[in-house]
Amino acid sequence: ISVREEDEENSSRGRDDVMYVERCRQHRWRCAEVTFTCSDVALCQRWVSSIREQLVTITSRPKHLLVYINPYGGKRQGKRIYEQKVAPLFAQAGISTDVIVTEYANHARDHLRTEAELKNFDGVVCVGGDGMFSEIIHGLIWRTQIDDGVDTNCPDETLLPCSLRIGIIPAGSTDCICFATVGTNDPVTSALHIIVGDSQPIDVCSVHHNNTFLRYSVSLLGYGFYGDVLTDSERKRWMGPARYDFSGVKMFLTHHYYEGTVSYLPARGIVGTPRDATRCRSGLAAERERGQICLFVSENDSEWRTVRGKFLAINAASMSCACPRSPKGLSPAAHLANGTTDLILVRKCSRFDFLRHLLRHTSKDDQFDLTFVEVHRVRRFRFTPRHCQSDSDLELDLQESSKRQIFSQICRDHPACGCTPTYSSWNCDGEILTHTAIDVRVHCQLIKLFARGIEEPAVFEDVANPCAI
Ligand SMILES: CCCCCCCCCCCCC/C=C/[C@@H](O)[C@H](COP(=O)(O)O)NC(=O)CCCCC
Ligand SMILES: Nc1ncnc2c1ncn2[C@@H]1O[C@H](COP(=O)(O)OP(=O)(O)O)[C@@H](O)[C@H]1O
Ligand SMILES: [Ca+2]
């Protein structure tokens, strides 16, 4: 990280402190320090300047960063986390910063779009949750495309990759993007990945409706269960991150399903499937694989497939979506940068079966090994909700609605009738998208993070010497 020369008064000895990264348990990194002493002061100074020269030659390390802090997300600790845990490390590593504490939603996005002097910086740091990260990528992607005249309303346009890397200091409620790319939600670990200049490309989904751009997504696009949990939880922000647990149980009990048509373009010519036991991990082999995968991407190699039905959840996971609530994620084998998203369709089933599926997100069991769940690795997909139901469907639904009466009391939106609403909304990286009919396309490696993907535990876990956490 850095080297510091110590003055020892009335002593002819030289002394310097070297700060370095030490790996700890569960993917955490810590800043450790070692002191070198030497009887020859001049030799000691040569050590210091030699280490400093070596550090300067590592060009991937950022020197100037633009930092956005969301003071409102998570437990509202973003500012404190940055000032107490991150800023001192940046200062020690000789990184200068411009810090903006946001004053309203979309402040960071709009500042990046219109004001920020991006040429002055080597990267952007986001202090907040997935929603704050979403603001940053919307600003950066927009800025990159506008500079080159790309029409972002056209879903078929090839988007230009953003050159600035983004660092995430987790200070939100789920922080799934940080967890799924670093392996832990720990501000110090994230700061150290930024300091050492890590780089991890990430796929981005564009979401359109009728040739109009709606949003970008990098982690979860979820309709049905996760859309409903998000909508309900936003009304309970005062609860902090616990709002998701409350709304999760509530939406599980209400058991809404939604009818519609999903069409998708299966990913051809890629290594792996969503049912693999292997995981996306950092390292040279994975990097080579990633490079190849994006070279061979072609939508023309595949044919559209269509699935109609009643769904409790339609989830597209462009990364594993691992987070503390679900350590292996919604799609444990999903890759960070292979140009695909894992489309998970959970058909209407009993509450008991849906609970079995949900609980498997939190255990080692396979959440896809159920008759009502299917998963496809895709490059593109569309969803269209069904507007009106046939008479026979209505009759079946009437029979079911009597069973639902007992649960309807807890559903504020539909307190009396026990009916299921026709539409859900999309959960797009934790932001509500009210358009239901959408066209989604994956853009391979559109952005880069100051991260390296999750390291294999065997690489670094020294059981004999775990550092204190
Ligand atoms: C009835 C028991 C339910 C148990 C379900 C456990 C499964 C949890 C899977 C969580 C996947 C989360 C995917 C990540 C989404 C985030 O982008 C989003 C916003 O994050 P942030 O802005 O940092 O808050 N978080 C969510 O949508 C929360 C979903 C929680 C669902 C219980
Ligand atoms: N200063 C602010 N005041 C209010 N909302 C903000 C502010 N800055 C950012 N936001 C918005 O806060 C929302 C939640 O932020 P996020 O970082 O996702 O936290 P959480 O993980 O708790 O949801 C996002 O929609 C983001 O756009
Ligand atoms: Ca959020």
Coordinates of C-alpha atoms and ligand atoms in Angstrom, one line a residue:
I1 CA 0.0 0.0 0.0
S2 CA 2.7 2.5 1.0
V3 CA 6.0 3.0 2.8
R4 CA 6.6 5.6 5.6
E5 CA 10.0 6.7 6.9
E6 CA 10.2 7.1 10.6
D7 CA 12.4 9.6 12.4
E8 CA 14.2 8.2 15.4
E9 CA 15.4 11.1 17.5
N10 CA 19.0 10.9 18.7
S11 CA 19.6 7.7 16.8
S12 CA 21.9 6.8 14.0
R13 CA 19.5 3.9 13.0
G14 CA 17.1 4.1 10.1
R15 CA 13.5 2.9 10.4
D16 CA 10.6 2.6 8.0
D17 CA 7.1 1.2 8.1
V18 CA 5.7 -0.7 5.1
M19 CA 1.9 -1.0 4.8
Y20 CA 0.7 -4.1 2.9
V21 CA -2.5 -6.1 2.3
E22 CA -3.0 -9.2 4.4
R23 CA -5.7 -11.7 3.5
C24 CA -8.1 -12.8 6.2
R25 CA -10.9 -15.2 6.5
Q26 CA -14.0 -15.1 4.3
H27 CA -12.5 -13.0 1.6
R28 CA -11.7 -10.0 3.9
W29 CA -8.5 -8.0 3.4
R30 CA -6.8 -6.0 6.1
C31 CA -4.0 -3.4 6.1
A32 CA -1.0 -4.7 7.9
E33 CA 2.2 -3.0 8.8
V34 CA 5.8 -4.2 9.1
T35 CA 8.7 -2.1 10.5
F36 CA 12.2 -2.4 9.1
T37 CA 15.1 -1.1 11.1
C38 CA 18.6 -0.7 9.8
S39 CA 21.9 0.6 11.4
D40 CA 22.7 2.5 8.3
V41 CA 20.3 5.5 7.8
A42 CA 21.4 6.0 4.2
L43 CA 20.6 2.4 3.3
C44 CA 17.2 2.7 5.0
Q45 CA 16.4 5.8 2.8
R46 CA 17.4 3.8 -0.3
W47 CA 14.9 1.1 0.7
V48 CA 12.2 3.7 1.1
S49 CA 12.8 5.4 -2.3
S50 CA 13.2 2.0 -4.0
I51 CA 9.8 0.9 -2.7
R52 CA 8.2 4.2 -3.6
E53 CA 9.6 4.0 -7.2
Q54 CA 8.2 0.5 -7.5
L55 CA 4.8 1.6 -6.4
V56 CA 4.7 4.5 -8.9
T57 CA 5.4 2.0 -11.8
I58 CA 2.2 0.1 -11.1
T59 CA 0.1 2.2 -13.5
S60 CA -3.2 0.3 -12.7
R61 CA -3.3 2.0 -9.3
P62 CA -5.6 5.0 -9.2
K63 CA -4.2 8.4 -8.1
H64 CA -7.3 10.6 -8.3
L65 CA -10.8 9.4 -7.5
L66 CA -14.2 10.9 -7.7
V67 CA -16.2 9.7 -4.6
Y68 CA -20.0 9.8 -4.3
I69 CA -21.6 9.1 -0.9
N70 CA -25.2 8.2 -0.4
P71 CA -26.0 9.3 3.2
Y72 CA -29.5 7.9 3.0
G73 CA -29.0 4.2 2.1
G74 CA -28.7 1.2 4.4
K75 CA -28.4 2.3 8.0
R76 CA -27.6 5.8 7.0
Q77 CA -23.9 5.3 7.9
G78 CA -22.4 6.0 4.4
K79 CA -20.6 9.2 5.4
R80 CA -19.2 7.8 8.7
I81 CA -18.1 4.6 7.0
Y82 CA -16.2 6.6 4.3
E83 CA -14.6 9.1 6.7
Q84 CA -13.6 6.6 9.4
K85 CA -12.7 3.5 7.4
V86 CA -11.9 4.4 3.8
A87 CA -10.5 8.0 3.7
P88 CA -7.5 7.3 6.0
L89 CA -6.5 4.3 3.8
F90 CA -6.8 6.4 0.6
A91 CA -4.7 9.1 2.2
Q92 CA -2.0 6.6 3.3
A93 CA -1.9 5.2 -0.3
G94 CA -1.4 8.8 -1.6
I95 CA -4.7 8.8 -3.5
S96 CA -6.4 12.2 -3.8
T97 CA -10.2 12.5 -3.8
D98 CA -13.0 14.8 -4.7
V99 CA -15.9 13.8 -2.4
I100 CA -19.6 14.5 -3.1
V101 CA -22.2 13.7 -0.5
T102 CA -25.5 13.4 -2.5
E103 CA -28.4 15.6 -1.5
Y104 CA -31.2 13.8 -3.4
A105 CA -31.9 10.7 -5.4
N106 CA -30.2 10.8 -8.9
H107 CA -27.8 13.6 -7.8
A108 CA -24.8 11.4 -8.5
R109 CA -26.2 10.2 -11.8
D110 CA -26.9 13.7 -13.0
H111 CA -23.6 15.0 -11.8
L112 CA -21.8 12.3 -13.8
R113 CA -23.9 13.0 -16.9
T114 CA -23.5 16.7 -17.0
E115 CA -20.9 18.2 -14.7
A116 CA -18.1 15.8 -13.7
E117 CA -14.7 16.5 -15.3
L118 CA -14.1 12.8 -15.9
K119 CA -10.7 13.3 -17.5
N120 CA -9.3 14.4 -14.1
F121 CA -10.0 11.0 -12.5
D122 CA -8.8 7.4 -12.6
G123 CA -12.0 6.0 -11.2
V124 CA -15.3 6.6 -9.5
V125 CA -16.1 5.4 -6.0
C126 CA -19.6 4.7 -4.9
V127 CA -20.4 4.6 -1.2
G128 CA -23.9 3.1 -0.8
G129 CA -26.0 0.1 -1.8
D130 CA -27.0 -1.3 -5.2
G131 CA -29.2 1.7 -5.9
M132 CA -26.3 4.1 -5.6
F133 CA -24.2 1.9 -7.8
S134 CA -27.0 1.9 -10.3
E135 CA -26.9 5.7 -10.3
I136 CA -23.2 5.7 -11.1
I137 CA -23.4 3.2 -14.0
H138 CA -26.3 5.2 -15.5
G139 CA -24.3 8.4 -15.4
L140 CA -21.1 6.8 -16.7
I141 CA -22.7 4.7 -19.5
W142 CA -24.8 7.6 -20.7
R143 CA -21.7 9.9 -20.7
T144 CA -19.7 7.3 -22.7
Q145 CA -22.4 6.7 -25.3
I146 CA -23.2 10.4 -25.8
D147 CA -19.6 11.3 -26.4
D148 CA -19.7 8.9 -29.4
G149 CA -23.2 9.5 -30.6
V150 CA -24.7 6.1 -29.8
D151 CA -28.5 5.9 -29.8
T152 CA -29.3 4.3 -26.4
N153 CA -33.0 4.1 -27.3
C154 CA -32.2 1.4 -29.9
P155 CA -31.9 -2.0 -28.1
D156 CA -29.8 -3.3 -31.0
E157 CA -27.1 -0.7 -30.7
T158 CA -23.6 -1.9 -29.6
L159 CA -22.7 0.1 -26.6
L160 CA -19.2 1.4 -25.9
P161 CA -17.5 0.2 -22.8
C162 CA -16.8 2.7 -20.1
S163 CA -13.1 3.4 -19.4
L164 CA -13.3 4.5 -15.8
R165 CA -13.3 1.8 -13.2
I166 CA -15.9 1.9 -10.4
G167 CA -15.2 1.0 -6.8
I168 CA -18.0 0.0 -4.4
I169 CA -17.8 0.8 -0.7
P170 CA -20.7 -1.2 0.7
A171 CA -23.1 1.0 2.8
G172 CA -26.5 -0.1 1.6
S173 CA -29.1 -2.7 2.6
T174 CA -28.2 -5.7 0.5
D175 CA -25.0 -4.7 -1.3
C176 CA -25.3 -7.7 -3.6
I177 CA -23.0 -6.2 -6.3
C178 CA -20.2 -5.8 -3.9
F179 CA -20.7 -9.2 -2.3
A180 CA -20.9 -11.1 -5.6
T181 CA -17.8 -9.4 -7.0
V182 CA -15.5 -9.3 -3.9
G183 CA -17.0 -12.1 -1.7
T184 CA -17.7 -9.9 1.3
N185 CA -19.4 -6.7 2.3
D186 CA -16.6 -5.0 4.1
P187 CA -15.6 -1.3 3.4
V188 CA -11.9 -1.9 4.3
T189 CA -11.6 -4.8 1.9
S190 CA -13.3 -2.8 -0.9
A191 CA -11.0 0.2 -0.2
L192 CA -7.9 -2.1 -0.5
H193 CA -9.1 -3.6 -3.8
I194 CA -9.4 0.0 -5.1
I195 CA -5.9 1.0 -3.8
V196 CA -4.1 -2.0 -5.4
G197 CA -5.9 -1.2 -8.7
D198 CA -7.9 -4.4 -9.3
S199 CA -10.0 -4.6 -12.5
Q200 CA -13.0 -6.8 -13.1
P201 CA -15.1 -6.5 -16.2
I202 CA -18.9 -6.8 -15.7
D203 CA -21.8 -7.5 -18.1
V204 CA -24.6 -5.0 -18.2
C205 CA -28.2 -5.6 -19.3
S206 CA -30.0 -2.8 -21.1
V207 CA -33.8 -2.8 -20.5
H208 CA -36.1 -1.3 -23.2
H209 CA -39.8 -0.9 -23.9
N210 CA -41.0 -0.2 -27.4
N211 CA -37.6 1.1 -28.5
T212 CA -37.3 3.4 -25.5
F213 CA -34.5 2.9 -23.1
L214 CA -35.6 2.3 -19.5
R215 CA -32.7 1.2 -17.3
Y216 CA -29.5 -0.8 -17.0
S217 CA -29.1 -3.7 -14.7
V218 CA -26.0 -5.7 -13.5
S219 CA -27.3 -8.0 -10.9
L220 CA -31.0 -8.9 -10.5
L221 CA -34.0 -8.2 -12.7
G222 CA -36.8 -9.8 -10.9
Y223 CA -40.6 -9.8 -11.7
G224 CA -43.2 -11.2 -9.4
F225 CA -41.8 -12.1 -5.9
Y226 CA -38.7 -9.9 -5.9
G227 CA -40.5 -7.0 -7.6
D228 CA -43.3 -7.2 -5.0
V229 CA -40.9 -7.5 -2.1
L230 CA -39.1 -4.4 -3.3
T231 CA -42.3 -2.3 -3.9
D232 CA -43.6 -3.3 -0.5
S233 CA -40.3 -2.7 1.3
E234 CA -39.8 0.8 -0.1
R235 CA -42.8 1.9 2.0
K236 CA -40.9 0.6 5.1
R237 CA -37.6 2.3 4.6
W238 CA -37.7 3.5 8.2
M239 CA -37.0 -0.2 9.2
G240 CA -33.6 -0.1 7.5
P241 CA -32.3 -3.3 5.9
A242 CA -34.8 -5.4 8.0
R243 CA -37.6 -4.1 5.7
Y244 CA -36.6 -6.8 3.2
D245 CA -37.1 -9.6 5.7
F246 CA -40.5 -8.2 6.7
S247 CA -41.7 -7.7 3.1
G248 CA -40.1 -11.1 2.1
V249 CA -42.3 -13.0 4.5
K250 CA -45.3 -10.9 3.7
M251 CA -45.0 -11.4 -0.1
F252 CA -44.3 -15.1 0.5
L253 CA -47.6 -15.4 2.3
T254 CA -49.6 -13.4 -0.2
H255 CA -48.4 -15.8 -2.9
H256 CA -49.1 -13.7 -6.0
Y257 CA -48.5 -15.2 -9.4
Y258 CA -48.5 -13.4 -12.7
E259 CA -49.4 -14.5 -16.2
G260 CA -47.4 -13.7 -19.2
T261 CA -45.1 -14.7 -22.0
V262 CA -41.3 -15.0 -21.8
S263 CA -39.2 -15.3 -25.0
Y264 CA -35.5 -15.8 -24.9
L265 CA -32.4 -16.2 -27.0
P266 CA -30.4 -19.1 -25.5
A267 CA -26.6 -18.4 -25.3
R268 CA -24.7 -20.6 -27.7
G269 CA -20.9 -21.1 -27.9
I270 CA -20.2 -20.4 -24.3
V271 CA -18.6 -22.6 -21.6
G272 CA -20.9 -23.8 -18.8
T273 CA -24.5 -23.9 -17.9
P274 CA -26.5 -22.5 -14.9
R275 CA -26.7 -26.0 -13.4
D276 CA -22.9 -26.4 -13.2
A277 CA -21.2 -27.1 -9.9
T278 CA -18.3 -24.8 -10.8
R279 CA -18.4 -21.1 -9.7
C280 CA -17.2 -17.9 -11.3
R281 CA -13.9 -17.3 -9.6
S282 CA -11.0 -14.9 -10.0
G283 CA -7.8 -16.0 -11.6
L284 CA -5.9 -16.3 -14.9
A285 CA -7.9 -19.2 -16.3
A286 CA -11.1 -17.4 -15.7
E287 CA -9.8 -14.3 -17.3
R288 CA -8.7 -16.1 -20.5
E289 CA -12.1 -17.8 -20.6
R290 CA -13.8 -14.4 -20.3
G291 CA -11.7 -12.9 -23.1
Q292 CA -12.7 -15.8 -25.5
I293 CA -16.3 -15.8 -24.6
C294 CA -16.9 -12.2 -25.6
L295 CA -15.1 -12.6 -28.9
F296 CA -17.4 -15.4 -30.1
V297 CA -20.7 -13.8 -29.1
S298 CA -23.3 -13.7 -31.9
E299 CA -27.0 -13.4 -31.5
N300 CA -27.6 -14.9 -35.0
D301 CA -26.3 -18.3 -33.8
S302 CA -29.4 -18.9 -31.8
E303 CA -33.2 -19.0 -32.2
W304 CA -35.9 -17.4 -30.0
R305 CA -37.8 -19.7 -27.7
T306 CA -41.1 -18.9 -26.0
V307 CA -42.6 -20.0 -22.6
R308 CA -46.1 -19.0 -21.6
G309 CA -47.6 -19.5 -18.2
K310 CA -48.3 -18.3 -14.6
F311 CA -45.2 -17.4 -12.7
L312 CA -44.5 -16.7 -9.1
A313 CA -41.1 -15.2 -10.1
I314 CA -39.2 -14.4 -13.2
N315 CA -35.6 -13.6 -12.3
A316 CA -32.7 -12.7 -14.6
A317 CA -29.4 -13.0 -12.7
S318 CA -26.5 -11.4 -14.6
M319 CA -24.2 -12.4 -11.7
S320 CA -24.7 -14.9 -8.9
C321 CA -26.6 -12.3 -6.8
A322 CA -24.9 -13.7 -3.7
C323 CA -25.4 -11.6 -0.6
P324 CA -25.4 -12.2 3.1
R325 CA -29.0 -13.3 3.0
S326 CA -28.1 -15.8 0.2
P327 CA -24.4 -16.6 0.3
K328 CA -24.4 -18.6 -2.9
G329 CA -27.0 -16.4 -4.7
L330 CA -30.0 -16.7 -7.0
S331 CA -27.9 -18.3 -9.7
P332 CA -24.7 -19.7 -8.0
A333 CA -23.0 -20.6 -11.3
A334 CA -23.7 -17.3 -13.1
H335 CA -20.6 -15.5 -14.5
L336 CA -19.6 -11.9 -14.1
A337 CA -18.5 -11.2 -17.6
N338 CA -19.5 -13.9 -20.1
G339 CA -22.1 -11.8 -22.0
T340 CA -25.1 -13.8 -20.6
T341 CA -27.8 -13.7 -17.9
D342 CA -29.4 -16.7 -16.2
L343 CA -33.1 -16.5 -16.7
I344 CA -34.9 -18.3 -13.9
L345 CA -38.6 -19.1 -14.3
V346 CA -40.5 -20.2 -11.2
R347 CA -44.0 -21.4 -12.2
K348 CA -47.1 -21.2 -10.1
C349 CA -46.8 -23.9 -7.4
S350 CA -48.0 -24.4 -3.8
R351 CA -46.8 -22.2 -1.0
F352 CA -45.0 -25.2 0.4
D353 CA -43.1 -25.8 -2.8
F354 CA -42.2 -22.1 -3.3
L355 CA -40.8 -22.1 0.3
R356 CA -38.7 -25.1 -0.6
H357 CA -37.3 -23.2 -3.6
L358 CA -36.7 -20.0 -1.5
L359 CA -35.0 -21.8 1.3
R360 CA -32.6 -23.4 -1.1
H361 CA -31.2 -20.0 -1.8
T362 CA -29.9 -20.1 1.8
S363 CA -28.7 -23.7 1.8
K364 CA -26.4 -25.9 -0.2
D365 CA -29.3 -27.6 -2.0
D366 CA -30.0 -27.0 -5.7
Q367 CA -32.8 -24.4 -6.1
F368 CA -33.3 -25.4 -9.8
D369 CA -33.8 -29.1 -9.0
L370 CA -37.6 -28.7 -8.7
T371 CA -40.3 -29.5 -11.4
F372 CA -41.7 -25.9 -11.3
V373 CA -38.4 -24.2 -11.8
E374 CA -36.5 -23.8 -15.1
V375 CA -33.3 -21.9 -15.8
H376 CA -31.7 -20.9 -19.1
R377 CA -28.5 -19.0 -19.9
V378 CA -29.5 -16.3 -22.4
R379 CA -28.2 -13.3 -24.3
R380 CA -31.5 -11.6 -24.6
F381 CA -35.1 -12.0 -23.3
R382 CA -38.5 -10.3 -23.5
F383 CA -41.5 -10.4 -21.2
T384 CA -45.1 -9.5 -22.0
P385 CA -47.7 -9.7 -19.3
R386 CA -51.1 -11.2 -20.2
H387 CA -53.8 -8.5 -20.1
C388 CA -57.0 -10.5 -20.0
Q389 CA -57.7 -14.0 -18.8
S390 CA -59.8 -16.7 -20.5
D391 CA -63.1 -17.8 -19.0
S392 CA -61.8 -21.2 -17.8
D393 CA -58.8 -19.5 -16.2
L394 CA -61.1 -17.1 -14.4
E395 CA -63.1 -20.0 -13.0
L396 CA -60.0 -21.8 -11.7
D397 CA -58.9 -18.5 -10.2
L398 CA -62.2 -18.0 -8.5
Q399 CA -61.9 -21.5 -6.8
E400 CA -58.4 -20.6 -5.6
S401 CA -59.4 -17.2 -4.4
S402 CA -61.5 -18.7 -1.6
K403 CA -58.4 -20.4 -0.3
R404 CA -56.5 -17.2 -0.5
Q405 CA -59.0 -15.3 1.7
I406 CA -57.2 -16.3 4.9
F407 CA -54.0 -14.7 3.6
S408 CA -55.5 -11.7 2.0
Q409 CA -55.9 -9.8 5.3
I410 CA -52.2 -9.1 5.3
C411 CA -52.2 -7.8 1.8
R412 CA -52.8 -4.1 2.0
D413 CA -53.3 -3.6 -1.8
H414 CA -56.0 -6.3 -2.1
P415 CA -57.5 -6.6 1.4
A416 CA -60.9 -7.9 0.7
C417 CA -61.2 -9.9 -2.5
G418 CA -58.2 -12.2 -2.2
C419 CA -57.5 -11.8 -5.9
T420 CA -54.0 -11.6 -7.3
P421 CA -53.1 -8.4 -9.1
T422 CA -52.6 -8.6 -12.9
Y423 CA -49.2 -6.9 -12.8
S424 CA -46.1 -7.0 -10.7
S425 CA -43.2 -4.6 -11.3
W426 CA -39.6 -5.3 -12.0
N427 CA -36.9 -5.2 -9.3
C428 CA -34.0 -3.7 -11.3
D429 CA -30.9 -3.9 -9.0
G430 CA -33.2 -2.8 -6.2
E431 CA -34.9 0.0 -8.1
I432 CA -38.6 -0.3 -9.0
L433 CA -39.4 -0.4 -12.7
T434 CA -43.1 0.0 -13.3
H435 CA -43.0 -0.9 -17.0
T436 CA -44.0 -4.6 -17.2
A437 CA -43.4 -5.4 -20.8
I438 CA -39.6 -5.3 -21.4
D439 CA -36.9 -6.2 -23.8
V440 CA -33.6 -7.1 -22.1
R441 CA -30.2 -7.5 -23.8
V442 CA -26.8 -8.3 -22.3
H443 CA -23.8 -6.2 -23.2
C444 CA -20.7 -8.1 -22.5
Q445 CA -18.1 -6.4 -20.2
L446 CA -19.5 -2.9 -20.6
I447 CA -18.1 -1.6 -17.3
K448 CA -15.2 -2.4 -15.0
L449 CA -15.0 -2.6 -11.2
F450 CA -12.1 -2.1 -8.9
A451 CA -12.4 -5.8 -7.9
R452 CA -11.0 -9.2 -9.0
G453 CA -13.9 -11.6 -8.6
I454 CA -14.2 -14.0 -5.7
E455 CA -10.9 -15.7 -4.9
E456 CA -10.8 -19.4 -4.1
P457 CA -10.5 -19.8 -0.3
A458 CA -7.6 -22.3 -0.8
V459 CA -5.6 -19.5 -2.4
F460 CA -5.4 -17.4 0.7
E461 CA -6.9 -18.9 3.8
D462 CA -4.0 -19.5 6.2
V463 CA -5.8 -21.4 9.0
A464 CA -2.7 -21.3 11.2
N465 CA -2.6 -17.5 11.0
P466 CA -6.0 -15.9 10.5
C467 CA -5.9 -12.2 11.1
A468 CA -8.2 -10.7 13.8
I469 CA -11.5 -9.6 12.4
Ligands
LIG1 C1 -39.7 -16.2 3.1 C2 -38.3 -16.5 3.1 C3 -37.6 -15.8 2.0 C4 -36.1 -16.1 2.0 C5 -35.5 -15.6 0.7 C6 -34.0 -15.5 0.8 C7 -33.4 -15.3 -0.6 C8 -32.6 -14.0 -0.6 C9 -32.1 -13.8 -2.0 C10 -31.7 -12.4 -2.2 C11 -31.3 -12.0 -3.6 C12 -30.9 -10.6 -3.6 C13 -30.6 -10.1 -4.9 C14 -30.1 -8.6 -4.8 C15 -30.9 -7.6 -5.0 C16 -30.4 -6.2 -4.7 O1 -29.9 -5.6 -5.8 C17 -31.6 -5.4 -4.1 C18 -31.2 -4.0 -3.7 O2 -30.0 -4.0 -2.9 P1 -29.7 -2.7 -2.0 O3 -30.0 -1.5 -2.8 O4 -28.3 -2.8 -1.5 O5 -30.7 -2.8 -0.9 N1 -32.1 -6.1 -2.9 C19 -33.2 -6.7 -2.9 O6 -34.0 -6.6 -3.8 C20 -33.6 -7.4 -1.5 C21 -34.3 -8.7 -1.8 C22 -34.5 -9.4 -0.5 C23 -35.5 -10.5 -0.6 C24 -35.9 -11.2 0.7
LIG2 N1 -29.1 12.0 -0.7 C1 -30.1 11.2 -1.1 N2 -31.3 11.3 -0.6 C2 -32.3 10.4 -0.9 N3 -32.1 9.4 -1.7 C3 -30.9 9.2 -2.3 C4 -29.8 10.1 -2.0 N4 -28.7 9.7 -2.7 C5 -29.1 8.6 -3.3 N5 -30.4 8.3 -3.1 C6 -31.3 7.1 -3.6 O1 -31.4 6.3 -2.4 C7 -31.9 5.0 -2.9 C8 -31.4 3.9 -2.0 O2 -30.0 3.9 -2.1 P1 -29.2 2.5 -2.0 O3 -27.8 2.9 -2.1 O4 -29.7 1.5 -2.9 O5 -29.5 2.1 -0.5 P2 -30.3 0.8 0.0 O6 -29.4 -0.3 -0.2 O7 -30.6 1.1 1.5 O8 -31.5 0.7 -0.8 C9 -31.5 4.9 -4.3 O9 -32.7 5.0 -5.1 C10 -30.7 6.2 -4.6 O10 -30.9 6.7 -5.9
CA3 CA -31.6 0.1 -3.0

